[in-house]
CSV table of C-alpha atoms in Angstrom, one decimal:
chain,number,residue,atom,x,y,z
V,305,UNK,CA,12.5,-93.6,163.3
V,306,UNK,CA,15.4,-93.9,161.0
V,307,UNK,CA,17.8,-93.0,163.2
V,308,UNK,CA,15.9,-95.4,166.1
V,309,UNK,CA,17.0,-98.1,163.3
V,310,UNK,CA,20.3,-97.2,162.7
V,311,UNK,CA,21.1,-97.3,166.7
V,312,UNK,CA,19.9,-100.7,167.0
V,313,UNK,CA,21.8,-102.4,164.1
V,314,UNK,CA,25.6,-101.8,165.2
V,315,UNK,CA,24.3,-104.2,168.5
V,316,UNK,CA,22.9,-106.4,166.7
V,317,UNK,CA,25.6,-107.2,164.3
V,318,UNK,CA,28.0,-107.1,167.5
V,319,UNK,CA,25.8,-110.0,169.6
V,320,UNK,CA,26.3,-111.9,165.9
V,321,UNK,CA,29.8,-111.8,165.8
V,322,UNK,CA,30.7,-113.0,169.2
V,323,UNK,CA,28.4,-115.6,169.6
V,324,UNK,CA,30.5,-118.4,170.0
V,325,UNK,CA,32.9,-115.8,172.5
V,326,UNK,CA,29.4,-115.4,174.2
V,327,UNK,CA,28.5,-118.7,175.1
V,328,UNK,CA,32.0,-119.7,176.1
V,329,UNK,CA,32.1,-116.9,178.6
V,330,UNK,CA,28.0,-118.1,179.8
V,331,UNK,CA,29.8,-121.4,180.2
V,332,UNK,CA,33.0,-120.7,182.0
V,333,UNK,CA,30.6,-118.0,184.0
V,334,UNK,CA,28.3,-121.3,184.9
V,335,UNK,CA,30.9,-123.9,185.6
V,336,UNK,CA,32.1,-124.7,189.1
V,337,UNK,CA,35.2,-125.6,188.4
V,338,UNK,CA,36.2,-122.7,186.3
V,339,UNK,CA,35.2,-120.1,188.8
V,340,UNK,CA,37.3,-122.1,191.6
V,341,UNK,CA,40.2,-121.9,189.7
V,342,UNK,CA,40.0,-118.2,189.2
V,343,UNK,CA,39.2,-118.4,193.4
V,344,UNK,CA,42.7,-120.3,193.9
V,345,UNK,CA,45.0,-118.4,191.3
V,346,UNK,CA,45.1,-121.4,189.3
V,347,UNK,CA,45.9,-121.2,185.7
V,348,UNK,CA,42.5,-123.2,184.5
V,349,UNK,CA,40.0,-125.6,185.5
V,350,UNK,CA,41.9,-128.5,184.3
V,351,UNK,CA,44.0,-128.4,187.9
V,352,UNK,CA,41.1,-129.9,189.7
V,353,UNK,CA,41.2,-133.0,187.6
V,354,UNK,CA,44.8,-134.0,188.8
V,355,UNK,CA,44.2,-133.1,191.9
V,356,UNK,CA,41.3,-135.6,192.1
V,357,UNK,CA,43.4,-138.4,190.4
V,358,UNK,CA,46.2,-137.4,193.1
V,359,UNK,CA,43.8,-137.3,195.9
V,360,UNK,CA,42.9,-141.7,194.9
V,361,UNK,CA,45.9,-142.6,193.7
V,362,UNK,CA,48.6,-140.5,195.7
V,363,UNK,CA,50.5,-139.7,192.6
V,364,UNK,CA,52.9,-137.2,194.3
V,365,UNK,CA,55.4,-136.5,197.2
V,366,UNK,CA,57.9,-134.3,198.1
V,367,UNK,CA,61.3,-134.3,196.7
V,368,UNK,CA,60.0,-135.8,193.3
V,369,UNK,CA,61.2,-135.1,189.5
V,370,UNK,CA,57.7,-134.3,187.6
V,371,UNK,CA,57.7,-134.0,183.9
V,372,UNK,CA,54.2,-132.6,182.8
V,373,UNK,CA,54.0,-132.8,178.7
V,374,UNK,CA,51.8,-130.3,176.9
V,375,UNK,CA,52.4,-128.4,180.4
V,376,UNK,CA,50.5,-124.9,179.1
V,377,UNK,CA,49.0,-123.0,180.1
V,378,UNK,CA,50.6,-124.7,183.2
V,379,UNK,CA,47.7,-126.0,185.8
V,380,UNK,CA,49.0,-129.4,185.8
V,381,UNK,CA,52.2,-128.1,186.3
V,382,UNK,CA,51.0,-125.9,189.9
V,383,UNK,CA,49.9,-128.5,191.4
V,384,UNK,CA,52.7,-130.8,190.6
V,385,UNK,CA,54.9,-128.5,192.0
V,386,UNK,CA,52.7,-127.5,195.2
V,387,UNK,CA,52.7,-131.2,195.9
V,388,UNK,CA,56.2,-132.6,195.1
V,389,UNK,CA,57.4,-129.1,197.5
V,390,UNK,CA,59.5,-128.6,199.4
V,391,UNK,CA,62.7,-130.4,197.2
V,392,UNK,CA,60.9,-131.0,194.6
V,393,UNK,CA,61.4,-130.1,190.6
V,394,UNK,CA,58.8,-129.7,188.1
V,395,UNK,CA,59.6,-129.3,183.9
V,396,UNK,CA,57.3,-128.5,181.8
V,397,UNK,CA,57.6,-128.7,178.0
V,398,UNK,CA,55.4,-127.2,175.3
V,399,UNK,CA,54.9,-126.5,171.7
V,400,UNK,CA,53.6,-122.7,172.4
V,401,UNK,CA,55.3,-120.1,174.3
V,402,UNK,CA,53.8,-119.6,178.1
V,403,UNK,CA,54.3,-118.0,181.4
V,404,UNK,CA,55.6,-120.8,183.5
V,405,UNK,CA,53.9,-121.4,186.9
V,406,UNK,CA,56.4,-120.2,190.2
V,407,UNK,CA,58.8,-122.5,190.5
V,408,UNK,CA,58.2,-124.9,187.5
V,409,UNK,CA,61.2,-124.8,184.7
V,410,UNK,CA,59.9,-124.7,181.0
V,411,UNK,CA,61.3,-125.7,177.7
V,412,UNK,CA,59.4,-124.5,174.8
V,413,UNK,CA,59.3,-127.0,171.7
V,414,UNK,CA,58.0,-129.7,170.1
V,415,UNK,CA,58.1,-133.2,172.2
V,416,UNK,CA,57.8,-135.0,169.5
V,417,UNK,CA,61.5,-133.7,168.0
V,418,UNK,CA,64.3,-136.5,169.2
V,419,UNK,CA,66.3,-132.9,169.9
V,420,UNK,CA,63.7,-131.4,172.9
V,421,UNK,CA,63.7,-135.3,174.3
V,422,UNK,CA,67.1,-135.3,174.4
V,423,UNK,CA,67.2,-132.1,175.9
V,424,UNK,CA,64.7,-133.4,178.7
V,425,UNK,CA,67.0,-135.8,179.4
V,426,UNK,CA,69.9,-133.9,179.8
V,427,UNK,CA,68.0,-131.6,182.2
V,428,UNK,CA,66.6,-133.9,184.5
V,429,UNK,CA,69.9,-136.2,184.6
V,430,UNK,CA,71.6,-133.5,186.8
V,431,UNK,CA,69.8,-134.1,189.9
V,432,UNK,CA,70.4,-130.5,191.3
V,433,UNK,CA,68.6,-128.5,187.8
V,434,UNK,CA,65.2,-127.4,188.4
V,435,UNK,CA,65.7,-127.6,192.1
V,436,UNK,CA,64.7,-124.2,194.2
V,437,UNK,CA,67.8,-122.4,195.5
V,438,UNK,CA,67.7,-120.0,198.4
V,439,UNK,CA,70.7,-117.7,198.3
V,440,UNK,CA,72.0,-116.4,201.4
V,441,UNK,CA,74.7,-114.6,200.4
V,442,UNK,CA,77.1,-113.6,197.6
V,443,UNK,CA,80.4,-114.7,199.1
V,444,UNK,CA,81.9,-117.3,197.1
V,445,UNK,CA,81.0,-120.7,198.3
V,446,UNK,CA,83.0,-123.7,197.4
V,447,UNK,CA,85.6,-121.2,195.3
V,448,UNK,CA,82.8,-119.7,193.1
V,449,UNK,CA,80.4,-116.4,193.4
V,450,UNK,CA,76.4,-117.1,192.5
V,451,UNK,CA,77.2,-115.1,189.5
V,452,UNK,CA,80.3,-117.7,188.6
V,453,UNK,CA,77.8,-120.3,189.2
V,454,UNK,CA,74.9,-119.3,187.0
V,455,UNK,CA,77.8,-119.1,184.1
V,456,UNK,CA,78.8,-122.5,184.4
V,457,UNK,CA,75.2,-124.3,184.4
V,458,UNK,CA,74.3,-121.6,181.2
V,459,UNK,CA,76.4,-124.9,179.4
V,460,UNK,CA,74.6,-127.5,181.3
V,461,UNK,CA,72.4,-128.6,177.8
V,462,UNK,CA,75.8,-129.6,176.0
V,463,UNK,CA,77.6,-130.6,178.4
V,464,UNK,CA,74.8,-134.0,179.3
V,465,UNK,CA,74.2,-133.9,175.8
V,466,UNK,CA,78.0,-135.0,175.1
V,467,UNK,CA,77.7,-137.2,178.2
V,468,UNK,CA,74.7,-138.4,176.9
V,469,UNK,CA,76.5,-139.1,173.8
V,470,UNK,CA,79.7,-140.5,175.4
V,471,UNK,CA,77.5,-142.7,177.9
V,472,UNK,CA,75.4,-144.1,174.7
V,473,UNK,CA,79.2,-145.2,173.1
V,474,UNK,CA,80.3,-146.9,176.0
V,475,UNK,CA,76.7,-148.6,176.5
V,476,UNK,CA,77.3,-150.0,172.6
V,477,UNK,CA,81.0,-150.6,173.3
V,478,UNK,CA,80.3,-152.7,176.6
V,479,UNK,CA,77.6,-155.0,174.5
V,480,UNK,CA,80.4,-155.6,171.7
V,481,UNK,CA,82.8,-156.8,174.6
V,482,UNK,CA,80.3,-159.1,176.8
V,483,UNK,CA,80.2,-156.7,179.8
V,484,UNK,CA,79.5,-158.7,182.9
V,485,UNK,CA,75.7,-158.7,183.4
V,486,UNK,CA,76.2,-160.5,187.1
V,487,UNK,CA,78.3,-156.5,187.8
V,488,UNK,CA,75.2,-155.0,187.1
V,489,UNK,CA,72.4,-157.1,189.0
V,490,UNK,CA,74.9,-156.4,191.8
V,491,UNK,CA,73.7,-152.5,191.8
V,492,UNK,CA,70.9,-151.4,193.6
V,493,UNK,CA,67.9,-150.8,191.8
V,494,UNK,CA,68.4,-147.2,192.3
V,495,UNK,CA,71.9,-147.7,191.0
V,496,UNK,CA,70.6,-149.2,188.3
V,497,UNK,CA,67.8,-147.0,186.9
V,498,UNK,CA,70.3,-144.3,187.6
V,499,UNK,CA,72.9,-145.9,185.3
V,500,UNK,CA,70.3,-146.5,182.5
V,501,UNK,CA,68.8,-142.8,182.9
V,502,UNK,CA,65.9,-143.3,184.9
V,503,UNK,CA,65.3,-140.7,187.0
V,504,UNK,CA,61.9,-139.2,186.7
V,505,UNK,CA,59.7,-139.8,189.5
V,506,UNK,CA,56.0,-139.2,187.2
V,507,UNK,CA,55.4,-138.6,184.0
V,508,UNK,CA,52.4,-136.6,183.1
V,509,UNK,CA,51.2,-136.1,179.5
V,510,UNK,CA,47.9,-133.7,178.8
V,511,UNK,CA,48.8,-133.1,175.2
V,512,UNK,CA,46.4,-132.4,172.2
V,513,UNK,CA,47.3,-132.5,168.8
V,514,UNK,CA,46.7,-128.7,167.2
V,515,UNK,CA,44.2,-128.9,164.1
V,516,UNK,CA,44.5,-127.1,161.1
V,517,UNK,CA,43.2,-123.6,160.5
V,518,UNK,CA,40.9,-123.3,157.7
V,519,UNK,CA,38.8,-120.3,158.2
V,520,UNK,CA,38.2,-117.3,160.7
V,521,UNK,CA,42.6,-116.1,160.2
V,522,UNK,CA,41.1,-112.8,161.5
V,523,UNK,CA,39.6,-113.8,164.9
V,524,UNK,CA,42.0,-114.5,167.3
V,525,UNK,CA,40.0,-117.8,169.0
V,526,UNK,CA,41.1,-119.6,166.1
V,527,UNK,CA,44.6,-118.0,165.3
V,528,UNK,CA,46.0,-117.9,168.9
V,529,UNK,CA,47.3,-121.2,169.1
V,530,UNK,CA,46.6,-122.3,172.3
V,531,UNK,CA,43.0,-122.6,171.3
V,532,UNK,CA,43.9,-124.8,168.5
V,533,UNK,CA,46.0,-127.1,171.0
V,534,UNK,CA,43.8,-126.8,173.8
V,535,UNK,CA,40.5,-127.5,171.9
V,536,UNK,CA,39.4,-130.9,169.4
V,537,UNK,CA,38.9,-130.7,165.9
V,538,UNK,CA,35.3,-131.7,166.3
V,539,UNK,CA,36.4,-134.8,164.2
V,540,UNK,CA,36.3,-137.9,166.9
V,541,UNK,CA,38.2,-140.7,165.1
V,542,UNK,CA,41.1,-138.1,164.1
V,543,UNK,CA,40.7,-136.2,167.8
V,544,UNK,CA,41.4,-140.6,169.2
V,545,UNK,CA,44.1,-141.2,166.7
V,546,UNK,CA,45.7,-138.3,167.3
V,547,UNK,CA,45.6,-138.7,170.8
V,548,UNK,CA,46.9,-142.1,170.8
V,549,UNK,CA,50.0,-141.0,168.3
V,550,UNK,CA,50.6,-138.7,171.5
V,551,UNK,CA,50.2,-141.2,173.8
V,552,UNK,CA,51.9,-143.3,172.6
V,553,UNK,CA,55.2,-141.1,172.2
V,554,UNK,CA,54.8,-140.2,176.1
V,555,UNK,CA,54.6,-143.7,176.9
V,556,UNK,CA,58.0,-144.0,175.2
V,557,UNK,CA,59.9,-141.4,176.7
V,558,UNK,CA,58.3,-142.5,180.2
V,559,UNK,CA,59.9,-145.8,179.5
V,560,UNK,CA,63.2,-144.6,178.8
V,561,UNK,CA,63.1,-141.8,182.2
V,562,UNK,CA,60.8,-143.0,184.4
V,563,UNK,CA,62.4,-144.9,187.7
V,564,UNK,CA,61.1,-148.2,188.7
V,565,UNK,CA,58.1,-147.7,190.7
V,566,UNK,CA,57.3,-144.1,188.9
V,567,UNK,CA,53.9,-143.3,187.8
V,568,UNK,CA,52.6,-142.3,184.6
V,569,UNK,CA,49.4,-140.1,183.6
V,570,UNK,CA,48.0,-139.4,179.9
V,571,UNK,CA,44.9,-138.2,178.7
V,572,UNK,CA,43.7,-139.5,175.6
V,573,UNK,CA,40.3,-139.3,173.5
V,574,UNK,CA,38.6,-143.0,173.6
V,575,UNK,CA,38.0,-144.8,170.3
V,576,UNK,CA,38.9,-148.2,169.2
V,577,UNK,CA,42.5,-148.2,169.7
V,578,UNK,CA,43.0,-147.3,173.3
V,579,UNK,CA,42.8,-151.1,174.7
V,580,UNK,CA,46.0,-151.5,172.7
V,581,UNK,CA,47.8,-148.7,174.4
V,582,UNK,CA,46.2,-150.2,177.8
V,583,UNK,CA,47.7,-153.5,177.3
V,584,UNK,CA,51.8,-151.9,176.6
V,585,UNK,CA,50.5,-149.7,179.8
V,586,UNK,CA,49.8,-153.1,182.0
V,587,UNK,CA,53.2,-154.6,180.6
V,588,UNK,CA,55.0,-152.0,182.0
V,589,UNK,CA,53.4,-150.9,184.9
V,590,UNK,CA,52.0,-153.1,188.3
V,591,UNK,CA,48.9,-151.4,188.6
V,592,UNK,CA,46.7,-149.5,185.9
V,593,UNK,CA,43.6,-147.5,185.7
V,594,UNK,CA,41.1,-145.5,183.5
V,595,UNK,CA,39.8,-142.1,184.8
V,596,UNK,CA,37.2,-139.7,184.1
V,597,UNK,CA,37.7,-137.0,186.7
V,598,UNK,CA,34.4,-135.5,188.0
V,599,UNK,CA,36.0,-132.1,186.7
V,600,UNK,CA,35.5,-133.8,182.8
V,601,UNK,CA,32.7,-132.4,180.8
V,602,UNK,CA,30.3,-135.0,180.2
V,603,UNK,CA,30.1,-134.6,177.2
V,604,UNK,CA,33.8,-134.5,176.3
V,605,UNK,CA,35.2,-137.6,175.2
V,606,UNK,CA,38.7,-137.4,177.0
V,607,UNK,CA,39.7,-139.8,179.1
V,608,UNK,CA,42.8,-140.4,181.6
V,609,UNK,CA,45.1,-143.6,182.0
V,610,UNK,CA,46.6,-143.9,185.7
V,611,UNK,CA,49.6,-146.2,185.1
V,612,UNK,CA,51.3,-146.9,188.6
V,613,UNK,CA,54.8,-148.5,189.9
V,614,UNK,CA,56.5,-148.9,187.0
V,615,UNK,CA,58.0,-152.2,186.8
V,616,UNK,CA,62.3,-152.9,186.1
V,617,UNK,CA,62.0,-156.1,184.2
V,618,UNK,CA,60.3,-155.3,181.0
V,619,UNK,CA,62.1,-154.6,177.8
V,620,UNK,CA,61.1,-152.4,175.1
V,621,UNK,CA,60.7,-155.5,172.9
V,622,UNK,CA,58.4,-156.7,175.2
V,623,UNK,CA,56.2,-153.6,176.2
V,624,UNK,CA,55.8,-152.4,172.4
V,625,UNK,CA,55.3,-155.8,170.5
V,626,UNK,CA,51.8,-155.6,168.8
């Protein structure tokens, strides 16, 4: 009898400590979508609900720049890139290390530092970056080798960083000297989102904002820290204030990259202050729209604005006044 006990208490105190790993798994095993994704090689679930938002609102086409925000563990990111192919270019940025999806190029920090955005910029202002390259053959082309080539865009970062820099001075210059407006309305408006930096074709932000440890350092669902981005707190009004701090910082680099006519996705947790960010999202945008993909939990509180065709006229003044 005693050793009848002793064989029964090491499963017991093993179904105890990975309860909460248990029902996950029941969950994921249960849910449509996550068994789909597994079916189609797709990084999670979480594809399927921009691929319904594309499939209503036509968000993509070939060719495009895509810049997918919070990009890991890169779902988002495959589909983007599936859908802007062939021509297209997909970046994805990220606070946590990840295996990009094919095709997608990856910078790993955090958005919110003015040194990744710049960096982003840079990147996607050299129309050719990001782009896949088939590579016939290794006999120089235009005076250089492959190799010679892949050693001259190693620099590419510094070198639009200074031209960022330099265009910025000239930008400040030509206001202290009256440069003629009438020159500029003259451009295209191609010409002129180009000249302003506005190249980005959509703008696609499914950040979270990580919460703080506290407990369980030894289990690895709480210390990897994917979990900790991927997952709320459990607090709402900090998971919707948090989200709209994010929000609100995509919305402003879309405003400085995106071309008129881009489009512009976020997810955000809904709480008192998302009709604000709605209103700057109808200033600067012709047509805008809240989503709660049938791939959403119901019980999750996360929400999606659909901003479309961005609009040229509107100033920052003007989109972020209170």
């Amino acid at each position: 009898m005693a050793s009848q006990n002793r064989s029964r208490c090491p499963a017991t105190i093993r179904h105890g400590s990975s309860s909460s790993s248990t029902r996950w798994k029941t969950r994921q095993g249960s849910d449509y979508f996550a068994r789909e994704a597994r079916v189609q090689g797709l990084k999670s679930r979480a594809a399927f609900k921009l691929l319904e938002m594309n499939d209503k609102y036509k968000l993509f086409k070939p060719g495009q720049t895509v810049v997918d925000l919070g990009y890991a563990p890169g779902s988002w990111s495959q589909v983007a890139f599936s859908r802007t192919s062939p021509g297209g270019r997909v970046v994805g940025i990220d606070l946590i290390p990840a295996q990009p999806p094919r095709g997608v190029s990856t910078i790993q920090g955090n958005f919110l530092s003015p040194a990744i955005q710049a960096e982003v910029r840079a990147y996607v202002q050299e129309p050719d970056l990001g782009r896949p390259r088939q590579v016939f053959s290794t006999e120089p082309e235009n005076g250089f080798t492959e190799e010679e080539m892949q050693d001259l865009e190693k620099g590419y970062i510094d070198l639009e960083r200074q031209a960022h820099l330099e265009g910025a001075e000239q930008a400040e210059s030509g206001k202290d000297t009256g440069v003629d407006k009438a020159a500029e309305r003259r451009l295209s408006v191609k010409e002129r989102d180009r000249q302003h930096g506005r190249v980005v074709d959509v703008v696609l932000s499914d950040m979270c904002e990580p919460w703080d440890q506290t407990s369980g350092f030894h289990k690895r669902s709480l210390s990897d820290p994917y979990s900790r981005l991927a997952n709320t707190s459990g607090i709402a009004f900090k998971d919707h204030a948090d989200s709209m701090d994010l929000c609100n910082a995509a919305l402003t680099f879309a405003f400085d990259t995106l071309r008129t006519g881009g489009h512009f996705l976020c997810k955000f947790y809904q709480g008192s202050e998302d009709k604000a960010l709605e209103m700057q999202l109808r200033r600067l945008f012709a047509k805008v729209h809240r989503e709660k993909p049938d791939s959403s939990r119901s019980e999750s509180k996360e929400a999606y604005f659909v901003a479309l065709r961005r609009k040229e006229e509107p100033t920052r003044e003007e989109v972020f006044r209170e």
